[in-house]
Amino acid sequence: MTRNKRIGLMMVVALLAVVFIGLRLTLPAYSVTMDVNPSIEIISNKLNHVVAVNPLNEDAKELLKDFKLKDRKLKETVEDLADLMVLKGYISGGKDNLVMITVSDNEVKQKVVDNLNKAIAAYLENKQIEATIVNQAISKKMSDKTGKDLVARRISELDNDINLDHLSNMSLRELVDLAKTRSIEPEKLFSKILKNMETTSSKTKLISEAKAKEIALGLVNGKIIDFELDEDDGRLEYEIEILANGYKYEIEMDAYTGDILDFDKDDD
């Protein structure tokens, strides 16, 4: 084989490897279930881009009948679903809201789950809605079950007087309330519990997205091209990018006070 042919063959092999890796990254890799009363399965790939959103019960079918993925990033999709649940009244102010995120054991990185918890908590905090966010992990042998099914099973295992069939039609909130009457602590039902209003009540409430944008545009009069709520060392920050006069401005802002933490100017 000549040198040119060997080089050509190596290039073809390298190209096929790139295509193969690219295809693997975009294939469905894991699923996350979001339960309020509607139970919704969110399927994502290794890039944390959502490839499908599936209803798992009748409430979810009704909720999602006109839903279309606007943004395929996992975090933004979860926020869109939370927004829809608020709009339809499944999550509301003055109500003891409960949101459960369920994943399969060893399938989803803890960082992904933590980021989802923070995204939901921050979103509801901005809406001034109180909620408890709980996490659940399902083993592969129970992969055909939902997080709510697992909660029901644990209640029946912890209290022999309760029949599992009796629990099957209960909502997540009803299951938790029943467990409370039987002196079953939530810690025995969930792998992690976060109270979004309690964890941030000692701080000033988050300034709104509109207020953060107003402050940013007061510094630079241009077009906002990116806006995100992020966490750095336990502190929530708004990260804002503005395009103005051929330059890109990057602003980091304290999400509670509106103070500017960092301000950079780059050539666009």
PDB file of C-alpha atoms in Angstrom:
ATOM      1  CA  MET A   1       0.000   0.000   0.000  1.00  0.00           C
ATOM      2  CA  THR A   2       1.414   3.383  -0.995  1.00  0.00           C
ATOM      3  CA  ARG A   3       1.931   6.184   1.516  1.00  0.00           C
ATOM      4  CA  ASN A   4      -0.879   8.285  -0.016  1.00  0.00           C
ATOM      5  CA  LYS A   5      -3.306   5.374   0.204  1.00  0.00           C
ATOM      6  CA  ARG A   6      -2.381   4.775   3.844  1.00  0.00           C
ATOM      7  CA  ILE A   7      -2.963   8.449   4.652  1.00  0.00           C
ATOM      8  CA  GLY A   8      -6.285   8.357   2.803  1.00  0.00           C
ATOM      9  CA  LEU A   9      -7.381   5.242   4.688  1.00  0.00           C
ATOM     10  CA  MET A  10      -6.401   6.802   8.016  1.00  0.00           C
ATOM     11  CA  MET A  11      -8.431   9.915   7.181  1.00  0.00           C
ATOM     12  CA  VAL A  12     -11.487   7.798   6.332  1.00  0.00           C
ATOM     13  CA  VAL A  13     -11.150   5.851   9.603  1.00  0.00           C
ATOM     14  CA  ALA A  14     -10.761   9.099  11.570  1.00  0.00           C
ATOM     15  CA  LEU A  15     -13.817  10.596   9.861  1.00  0.00           C
ATOM     16  CA  LEU A  16     -15.905   7.505  10.600  1.00  0.00           C
ATOM     17  CA  ALA A  17     -14.786   7.639  14.242  1.00  0.00           C
ATOM     18  CA  VAL A  18     -15.875  11.283  14.518  1.00  0.00           C
ATOM     19  CA  VAL A  19     -19.258  10.469  12.950  1.00  0.00           C
ATOM     20  CA  PHE A  20     -19.705   7.461  15.268  1.00  0.00           C
ATOM     21  CA  ILE A  21     -18.865   9.495  18.379  1.00  0.00           C
ATOM     22  CA  GLY A  22     -21.157  12.313  17.245  1.00  0.00           C
ATOM     23  CA  LEU A  23     -24.042   9.898  16.728  1.00  0.00           C
ATOM     24  CA  ARG A  24     -23.481   8.308  20.161  1.00  0.00           C
ATOM     25  CA  LEU A  25     -23.562  11.711  21.850  1.00  0.00           C
ATOM     26  CA  THR A  26     -26.929  12.549  20.279  1.00  0.00           C
ATOM     27  CA  LEU A  27     -28.619   9.211  21.033  1.00  0.00           C
ATOM     28  CA  PRO A  28     -30.966   8.957  24.064  1.00  0.00           C
ATOM     29  CA  ALA A  29     -28.772   8.327  27.114  1.00  0.00           C
ATOM     30  CA  TYR A  30     -30.940   8.714  30.216  1.00  0.00           C
ATOM     31  CA  SER A  31     -34.368   9.746  31.425  1.00  0.00           C
ATOM     32  CA  VAL A  32     -35.570  11.989  34.219  1.00  0.00           C
ATOM     33  CA  THR A  33     -39.129  11.909  35.552  1.00  0.00           C
ATOM     34  CA  MET A  34     -40.769  15.065  36.881  1.00  0.00           C
ATOM     35  CA  ASP A  35     -43.760  14.433  39.153  1.00  0.00           C
ATOM     36  CA  VAL A  36     -46.213  16.944  40.600  1.00  0.00           C
ATOM     37  CA  ASN A  37     -49.417  15.176  39.811  1.00  0.00           C
ATOM     38  CA  PRO A  38     -48.768  15.089  36.113  1.00  0.00           C
ATOM     39  CA  SER A  39     -45.924  12.588  35.686  1.00  0.00           C
ATOM     40  CA  ILE A  40     -43.614  13.495  32.810  1.00  0.00           C
ATOM     41  CA  GLU A  41     -40.628  11.590  31.425  1.00  0.00           C
ATOM     42  CA  ILE A  42     -37.820  13.692  29.948  1.00  0.00           C
ATOM     43  CA  ILE A  43     -35.338  11.784  27.768  1.00  0.00           C
ATOM     44  CA  SER A  44     -31.932  13.380  27.169  1.00  0.00           C
ATOM     45  CA  ASN A  45     -28.702  12.549  25.385  1.00  0.00           C
ATOM     46  CA  LYS A  46     -25.127  12.735  26.686  1.00  0.00           C
ATOM     47  CA  LEU A  47     -25.005  16.431  25.769  1.00  0.00           C
ATOM     48  CA  ASN A  48     -27.944  17.077  28.146  1.00  0.00           C
ATOM     49  CA  HIS A  49     -30.146  17.968  25.194  1.00  0.00           C
ATOM     50  CA  VAL A  50     -33.733  16.739  25.393  1.00  0.00           C
ATOM     51  CA  VAL A  51     -34.775  14.312  22.654  1.00  0.00           C
ATOM     52  CA  ALA A  52     -38.321  13.569  23.898  1.00  0.00           C
ATOM     53  CA  VAL A  53     -40.900  14.556  26.517  1.00  0.00           C
ATOM     54  CA  ASN A  54     -43.463  11.831  27.299  1.00  0.00           C
ATOM     55  CA  PRO A  55     -46.622  11.898  29.450  1.00  0.00           C
ATOM     56  CA  LEU A  56     -46.877   9.044  31.971  1.00  0.00           C
ATOM     57  CA  ASN A  57     -50.444   9.594  33.196  1.00  0.00           C
ATOM     58  CA  GLU A  58     -53.717  11.200  32.098  1.00  0.00           C
ATOM     59  CA  ASP A  59     -52.976  14.553  33.747  1.00  0.00           C
ATOM     60  CA  ALA A  60     -49.682  14.693  31.883  1.00  0.00           C
ATOM     61  CA  LYS A  61     -51.365  13.842  28.561  1.00  0.00           C
ATOM     62  CA  GLU A  62     -53.753  16.755  29.037  1.00  0.00           C
ATOM     63  CA  LEU A  63     -50.951  19.081  30.129  1.00  0.00           C
ATOM     64  CA  LEU A  64     -48.703  18.249  27.170  1.00  0.00           C
ATOM     65  CA  LYS A  65     -51.297  18.097  24.404  1.00  0.00           C
ATOM     66  CA  ASP A  66     -50.183  21.462  22.959  1.00  0.00           C
ATOM     67  CA  PHE A  67     -46.638  21.460  24.361  1.00  0.00           C
ATOM     68  CA  LYS A  68     -43.737  21.872  21.954  1.00  0.00           C
ATOM     69  CA  LEU A  69     -40.056  21.860  22.840  1.00  0.00           C
ATOM     70  CA  LYS A  70     -38.866  25.463  22.548  1.00  0.00           C
ATOM     71  CA  ASP A  71     -35.366  24.838  23.857  1.00  0.00           C
ATOM     72  CA  ARG A  72     -33.850  21.370  23.872  1.00  0.00           C
ATOM     73  CA  LYS A  73     -31.494  22.059  26.786  1.00  0.00           C
ATOM     74  CA  LEU A  74     -32.507  19.970  29.807  1.00  0.00           C
ATOM     75  CA  LYS A  75     -32.536  22.841  32.330  1.00  0.00           C
ATOM     76  CA  GLU A  76     -34.644  25.118  30.117  1.00  0.00           C
ATOM     77  CA  THR A  77     -37.061  22.284  29.272  1.00  0.00           C
ATOM     78  CA  VAL A  78     -37.666  21.596  32.974  1.00  0.00           C
ATOM     79  CA  GLU A  79     -38.273  25.329  33.538  1.00  0.00           C
ATOM     80  CA  ASP A  80     -40.741  25.370  30.612  1.00  0.00           C
ATOM     81  CA  LEU A  81     -42.601  22.401  32.131  1.00  0.00           C
ATOM     82  CA  ALA A  82     -42.677  24.062  35.564  1.00  0.00           C
ATOM     83  CA  ASP A  83     -44.026  27.217  33.911  1.00  0.00           C
ATOM     84  CA  LEU A  84     -46.761  25.180  32.228  1.00  0.00           C
ATOM     85  CA  MET A  85     -47.679  23.516  35.540  1.00  0.00           C
ATOM     86  CA  VAL A  86     -47.974  26.948  37.162  1.00  0.00           C
ATOM     87  CA  LEU A  87     -50.127  28.177  34.267  1.00  0.00           C
ATOM     88  CA  LYS A  88     -52.446  25.154  34.543  1.00  0.00           C
ATOM     89  CA  GLY A  89     -52.670  25.374  38.352  1.00  0.00           C
ATOM     90  CA  TYR A  90     -50.808  22.173  39.248  1.00  0.00           C
ATOM     91  CA  ILE A  91     -48.264  24.392  41.047  1.00  0.00           C
ATOM     92  CA  SER A  92     -49.590  27.539  42.699  1.00  0.00           C
ATOM     93  CA  GLY A  93     -48.962  30.086  45.419  1.00  0.00           C
ATOM     94  CA  GLY A  94     -50.546  29.480  48.815  1.00  0.00           C
ATOM     95  CA  LYS A  95     -50.379  25.745  48.222  1.00  0.00           C
ATOM     96  CA  ASP A  96     -48.083  23.099  49.707  1.00  0.00           C
ATOM     97  CA  ASN A  97     -46.435  22.185  46.413  1.00  0.00           C
ATOM     98  CA  LEU A  98     -44.372  19.040  46.005  1.00  0.00           C
ATOM     99  CA  VAL A  99     -42.101  18.416  43.016  1.00  0.00           C
ATOM    100  CA  MET A 100     -40.278  15.096  42.611  1.00  0.00           C
ATOM    101  CA  ILE A 101     -37.351  14.397  40.287  1.00  0.00           C
ATOM    102  CA  THR A 102     -36.738  10.680  39.716  1.00  0.00           C
ATOM    103  CA  VAL A 103     -33.718   9.120  38.015  1.00  0.00           C
ATOM    104  CA  SER A 104     -32.339   5.624  37.534  1.00  0.00           C
ATOM    105  CA  ASP A 105     -29.528   4.533  39.847  1.00  0.00           C
ATOM    106  CA  ASN A 106     -26.046   5.188  38.388  1.00  0.00           C
ATOM    107  CA  GLU A 107     -27.539   6.428  35.110  1.00  0.00           C
ATOM    108  CA  VAL A 108     -27.630  10.172  35.753  1.00  0.00           C
ATOM    109  CA  LYS A 109     -24.745  12.134  37.250  1.00  0.00           C
ATOM    110  CA  GLN A 110     -25.527  13.745  40.605  1.00  0.00           C
ATOM    111  CA  LYS A 111     -24.434  17.109  39.190  1.00  0.00           C
ATOM    112  CA  VAL A 112     -27.245  16.931  36.619  1.00  0.00           C
ATOM    113  CA  VAL A 113     -29.811  16.233  39.361  1.00  0.00           C
ATOM    114  CA  ASP A 114     -28.413  19.022  41.560  1.00  0.00           C
ATOM    115  CA  ASN A 115     -28.613  21.486  38.667  1.00  0.00           C
ATOM    116  CA  LEU A 116     -32.240  20.521  38.032  1.00  0.00           C
ATOM    117  CA  ASN A 117     -33.062  20.982  41.718  1.00  0.00           C
ATOM    118  CA  LYS A 118     -31.494  24.449  41.655  1.00  0.00           C
ATOM    119  CA  ALA A 119     -33.239  25.404  38.419  1.00  0.00           C
ATOM    120  CA  ILE A 120     -36.679  24.430  39.754  1.00  0.00           C
ATOM    121  CA  ALA A 121     -36.053  26.070  43.142  1.00  0.00           C
ATOM    122  CA  ALA A 122     -34.829  29.307  41.551  1.00  0.00           C
ATOM    123  CA  TYR A 123     -37.707  29.376  39.061  1.00  0.00           C
ATOM    124  CA  LEU A 124     -40.355  28.931  41.773  1.00  0.00           C
ATOM    125  CA  GLU A 125     -38.587  31.407  44.044  1.00  0.00           C
ATOM    126  CA  ASN A 126     -38.800  34.023  41.302  1.00  0.00           C
ATOM    127  CA  LYS A 127     -42.524  33.293  41.069  1.00  0.00           C
ATOM    128  CA  GLN A 128     -42.798  33.599  44.882  1.00  0.00           C
ATOM    129  CA  ILE A 129     -44.145  30.038  45.028  1.00  0.00           C
ATOM    130  CA  GLU A 130     -43.259  27.777  47.935  1.00  0.00           C
ATOM    131  CA  ALA A 131     -42.425  24.168  47.169  1.00  0.00           C
ATOM    132  CA  THR A 132     -40.636  21.133  48.497  1.00  0.00           C
ATOM    133  CA  ILE A 133     -38.394  19.454  45.923  1.00  0.00           C
ATOM    134  CA  VAL A 134     -37.637  15.780  46.469  1.00  0.00           C
ATOM    135  CA  ASN A 135     -35.408  13.315  44.647  1.00  0.00           C
ATOM    136  CA  GLN A 136     -35.873   9.616  44.067  1.00  0.00           C
ATOM    137  CA  ALA A 137     -33.592   6.971  42.557  1.00  0.00           C
ATOM    138  CA  ILE A 138     -34.975   3.800  40.996  1.00  0.00           C
ATOM    139  CA  SER A 139     -32.935   0.639  40.538  1.00  0.00           C
ATOM    140  CA  LYS A 140     -32.720  -0.886  37.070  1.00  0.00           C
ATOM    141  CA  LYS A 141     -34.821  -3.875  38.107  1.00  0.00           C
ATOM    142  CA  MET A 142     -37.692  -1.439  38.782  1.00  0.00           C
ATOM    143  CA  SER A 143     -37.105   0.693  35.691  1.00  0.00           C
ATOM    144  CA  ASP A 144     -40.689   0.130  34.546  1.00  0.00           C
ATOM    145  CA  LYS A 145     -41.970   1.911  37.678  1.00  0.00           C
ATOM    146  CA  THR A 146     -42.344   5.652  38.307  1.00  0.00           C
ATOM    147  CA  GLY A 147     -41.021   7.545  41.304  1.00  0.00           C
ATOM    148  CA  LYS A 148     -44.573   7.720  42.652  1.00  0.00           C
ATOM    149  CA  ASP A 149     -44.851   3.930  42.382  1.00  0.00           C
ATOM    150  CA  LEU A 150     -41.698   3.594  44.464  1.00  0.00           C
ATOM    151  CA  VAL A 151     -43.038   5.967  47.136  1.00  0.00           C
ATOM    152  CA  ALA A 152     -46.244   3.906  47.330  1.00  0.00           C
ATOM    153  CA  ARG A 153     -44.245   0.674  47.615  1.00  0.00           C
ATOM    154  CA  ARG A 154     -42.112   2.065  50.441  1.00  0.00           C
ATOM    155  CA  ILE A 155     -45.171   3.203  52.375  1.00  0.00           C
ATOM    156  CA  SER A 156     -46.734  -0.268  52.106  1.00  0.00           C
ATOM    157  CA  GLU A 157     -43.438  -1.863  53.208  1.00  0.00           C
ATOM    158  CA  LEU A 158     -43.139   0.448  56.221  1.00  0.00           C
ATOM    159  CA  ASP A 159     -46.773  -0.023  57.269  1.00  0.00           C
ATOM    160  CA  ASN A 160     -48.152  -3.539  56.835  1.00  0.00           C
ATOM    161  CA  ASP A 161     -51.705  -2.305  57.419  1.00  0.00           C
ATOM    162  CA  ILE A 162     -51.672  -0.386  54.126  1.00  0.00           C
ATOM    163  CA  ASN A 163     -52.412  -2.299  50.938  1.00  0.00           C
ATOM    164  CA  LEU A 164     -50.288  -1.325  47.936  1.00  0.00           C
ATOM    165  CA  ASP A 165     -53.288  -1.501  45.590  1.00  0.00           C
ATOM    166  CA  HIS A 166     -55.046   1.109  47.739  1.00  0.00           C
ATOM    167  CA  LEU A 167     -52.204   3.550  47.039  1.00  0.00           C
ATOM    168  CA  SER A 168     -51.997   3.176  43.264  1.00  0.00           C
ATOM    169  CA  ASN A 169     -54.516   5.914  42.419  1.00  0.00           C
ATOM    170  CA  MET A 170     -53.251   8.448  44.948  1.00  0.00           C
ATOM    171  CA  SER A 171     -51.360  11.569  43.911  1.00  0.00           C
ATOM    172  CA  LEU A 172     -47.839  12.186  45.179  1.00  0.00           C
ATOM    173  CA  ARG A 173     -49.096  14.760  47.691  1.00  0.00           C
ATOM    174  CA  GLU A 174     -51.793  12.365  48.938  1.00  0.00           C
ATOM    175  CA  LEU A 175     -49.171   9.643  49.441  1.00  0.00           C
ATOM    176  CA  VAL A 176     -46.935  11.965  51.464  1.00  0.00           C
ATOM    177  CA  ASP A 177     -49.891  13.172  53.553  1.00  0.00           C
ATOM    178  CA  LEU A 178     -50.941   9.573  54.227  1.00  0.00           C
ATOM    179  CA  ALA A 179     -47.388   8.667  55.260  1.00  0.00           C
ATOM    180  CA  LYS A 180     -47.417  11.576  57.702  1.00  0.00           C
ATOM    181  CA  THR A 181     -50.580  10.294  59.389  1.00  0.00           C
ATOM    182  CA  ARG A 182     -48.826   6.920  59.818  1.00  0.00           C
ATOM    183  CA  SER A 183     -45.713   8.581  61.336  1.00  0.00           C
ATOM    184  CA  ILE A 184     -43.575   7.744  58.302  1.00  0.00           C
ATOM    185  CA  GLU A 185     -40.954  10.464  57.900  1.00  0.00           C
ATOM    186  CA  PRO A 186     -40.333  11.890  54.388  1.00  0.00           C
ATOM    187  CA  GLU A 187     -36.645  10.976  54.743  1.00  0.00           C
ATOM    188  CA  LYS A 188     -37.701   7.318  54.539  1.00  0.00           C
ATOM    189  CA  LEU A 189     -39.484   7.922  51.246  1.00  0.00           C
ATOM    190  CA  PHE A 190     -37.025  10.094  49.318  1.00  0.00           C
ATOM    191  CA  SER A 191     -33.272  10.130  48.734  1.00  0.00           C
ATOM    192  CA  LYS A 192     -33.068  13.932  49.008  1.00  0.00           C
ATOM    193  CA  ILE A 193     -35.401  16.701  50.207  1.00  0.00           C
ATOM    194  CA  LEU A 194     -35.047  20.418  49.507  1.00  0.00           C
ATOM    195  CA  LYS A 195     -37.365  23.130  50.782  1.00  0.00           C
ATOM    196  CA  ASN A 196     -36.816  25.954  48.334  1.00  0.00           C
ATOM    197  CA  MET A 197     -38.294  28.782  50.441  1.00  0.00           C
ATOM    198  CA  GLU A 198     -36.592  27.624  53.636  1.00  0.00           C
ATOM    199  CA  THR A 199     -33.161  27.351  52.054  1.00  0.00           C
ATOM    200  CA  THR A 200     -33.250  30.921  50.800  1.00  0.00           C
ATOM    201  CA  SER A 201     -35.557  32.709  53.259  1.00  0.00           C
ATOM    202  CA  SER A 202     -32.627  33.945  55.336  1.00  0.00           C
ATOM    203  CA  LYS A 203     -31.431  35.919  52.320  1.00  0.00           C
ATOM    204  CA  THR A 204     -33.028  38.735  50.403  1.00  0.00           C
ATOM    205  CA  LYS A 205     -35.387  37.313  47.798  1.00  0.00           C
ATOM    206  CA  LEU A 206     -34.061  37.001  44.266  1.00  0.00           C
ATOM    207  CA  ILE A 207     -34.501  40.088  42.150  1.00  0.00           C
ATOM    208  CA  SER A 208     -36.692  39.367  39.143  1.00  0.00           C
ATOM    209  CA  GLU A 209     -35.389  38.617  35.676  1.00  0.00           C
ATOM    210  CA  ALA A 210     -36.918  41.878  34.454  1.00  0.00           C
ATOM    211  CA  LYS A 211     -35.133  43.875  37.186  1.00  0.00           C
ATOM    212  CA  ALA A 212     -31.808  42.151  36.477  1.00  0.00           C
ATOM    213  CA  LYS A 213     -32.123  42.986  32.775  1.00  0.00           C
ATOM    214  CA  GLU A 214     -33.026  46.580  33.627  1.00  0.00           C
ATOM    215  CA  ILE A 215     -29.878  46.931  35.753  1.00  0.00           C
ATOM    216  CA  ALA A 216     -27.707  45.345  33.044  1.00  0.00           C
ATOM    217  CA  LEU A 217     -29.096  47.569  30.286  1.00  0.00           C
ATOM    218  CA  GLY A 218     -28.482  50.550  32.551  1.00  0.00           C
ATOM    219  CA  LEU A 219     -24.784  49.709  32.293  1.00  0.00           C
ATOM    220  CA  VAL A 220     -24.787  48.973  28.561  1.00  0.00           C
ATOM    221  CA  ASN A 221     -27.555  50.055  26.208  1.00  0.00           C
ATOM    222  CA  GLY A 222     -27.661  47.170  23.766  1.00  0.00           C
ATOM    223  CA  LYS A 223     -29.302  43.822  23.025  1.00  0.00           C
ATOM    224  CA  ILE A 224     -29.296  41.004  25.589  1.00  0.00           C
ATOM    225  CA  ILE A 225     -28.156  37.858  23.767  1.00  0.00           C
ATOM    226  CA  ASP A 226     -27.822  35.504  26.737  1.00  0.00           C
ATOM    227  CA  PHE A 227     -29.338  35.453  30.227  1.00  0.00           C
ATOM    228  CA  GLU A 228     -28.826  32.683  32.801  1.00  0.00           C
ATOM    229  CA  LEU A 229     -29.206  32.075  36.511  1.00  0.00           C
ATOM    230  CA  ASP A 230     -26.175  30.176  37.789  1.00  0.00           C
ATOM    231  CA  GLU A 231     -24.500  29.271  41.076  1.00  0.00           C
ATOM    232  CA  ASP A 232     -20.919  30.012  42.078  1.00  0.00           C
ATOM    233  CA  ASP A 233     -19.638  28.801  45.464  1.00  0.00           C
ATOM    234  CA  GLY A 234     -23.174  28.617  46.848  1.00  0.00           C
ATOM    235  CA  ARG A 235     -24.096  32.093  45.610  1.00  0.00           C
ATOM    236  CA  LEU A 236     -26.770  32.587  42.940  1.00  0.00           C
ATOM    237  CA  GLU A 237     -25.730  34.908  40.122  1.00  0.00           C
ATOM    238  CA  TYR A 238     -27.275  36.236  36.940  1.00  0.00           C
ATOM    239  CA  GLU A 239     -24.914  35.870  33.973  1.00  0.00           C
ATOM    240  CA  ILE A 240     -25.837  38.306  31.213  1.00  0.00           C
ATOM    241  CA  GLU A 241     -24.332  38.926  27.776  1.00  0.00           C
ATOM    242  CA  ILE A 242     -25.134  42.129  25.878  1.00  0.00           C
ATOM    243  CA  LEU A 243     -24.242  43.015  22.290  1.00  0.00           C
ATOM    244  CA  ALA A 244     -23.694  46.743  21.675  1.00  0.00           C
ATOM    245  CA  ASN A 245     -21.744  48.752  19.071  1.00  0.00           C
ATOM    246  CA  GLY A 246     -19.822  45.728  17.832  1.00  0.00           C
ATOM    247  CA  TYR A 247     -18.736  44.632  21.307  1.00  0.00           C
ATOM    248  CA  LYS A 248     -19.932  41.860  23.594  1.00  0.00           C
ATOM    249  CA  TYR A 249     -20.316  42.723  27.260  1.00  0.00           C
ATOM    250  CA  GLU A 250     -20.378  39.991  29.909  1.00  0.00           C
ATOM    251  CA  ILE A 251     -21.946  40.835  33.261  1.00  0.00           C
ATOM    252  CA  GLU A 252     -22.101  38.775  36.451  1.00  0.00           C
ATOM    253  CA  MET A 253     -24.683  40.076  38.922  1.00  0.00           C
ATOM    254  CA  ASP A 254     -25.602  39.058  42.474  1.00  0.00           C
ATOM    255  CA  ALA A 255     -29.074  37.530  42.051  1.00  0.00           C
ATOM    256  CA  TYR A 256     -30.229  38.795  45.462  1.00  0.00           C
ATOM    257  CA  THR A 257     -28.900  42.360  45.550  1.00  0.00           C
ATOM    258  CA  GLY A 258     -28.315  43.296  41.905  1.00  0.00           C
ATOM    259  CA  ASP A 259     -24.691  44.192  42.696  1.00  0.00           C
ATOM    260  CA  ILE A 260     -22.310  43.833  39.746  1.00  0.00           C
ATOM    261  CA  LEU A 261     -19.709  41.158  40.504  1.00  0.00           C
ATOM    262  CA  ASP A 262     -17.852  41.222  37.184  1.00  0.00           C
ATOM    263  CA  PHE A 263     -18.033  43.306  34.013  1.00  0.00           C
ATOM    264  CA  ASP A 264     -16.026  42.458  30.865  1.00  0.00           C
ATOM    265  CA  LYS A 265     -15.938  43.881  27.358  1.00  0.00           C
ATOM    266  CA  ASP A 266     -14.842  41.753  24.386  1.00  0.00           C
ATOM    267  CA  ASP A 267     -14.652  42.310  20.634  1.00  0.00           C
ATOM    268  CA  ASP A 268     -17.634  40.581  19.023  1.00  0.00           C
TER     269      ASP A 268
END
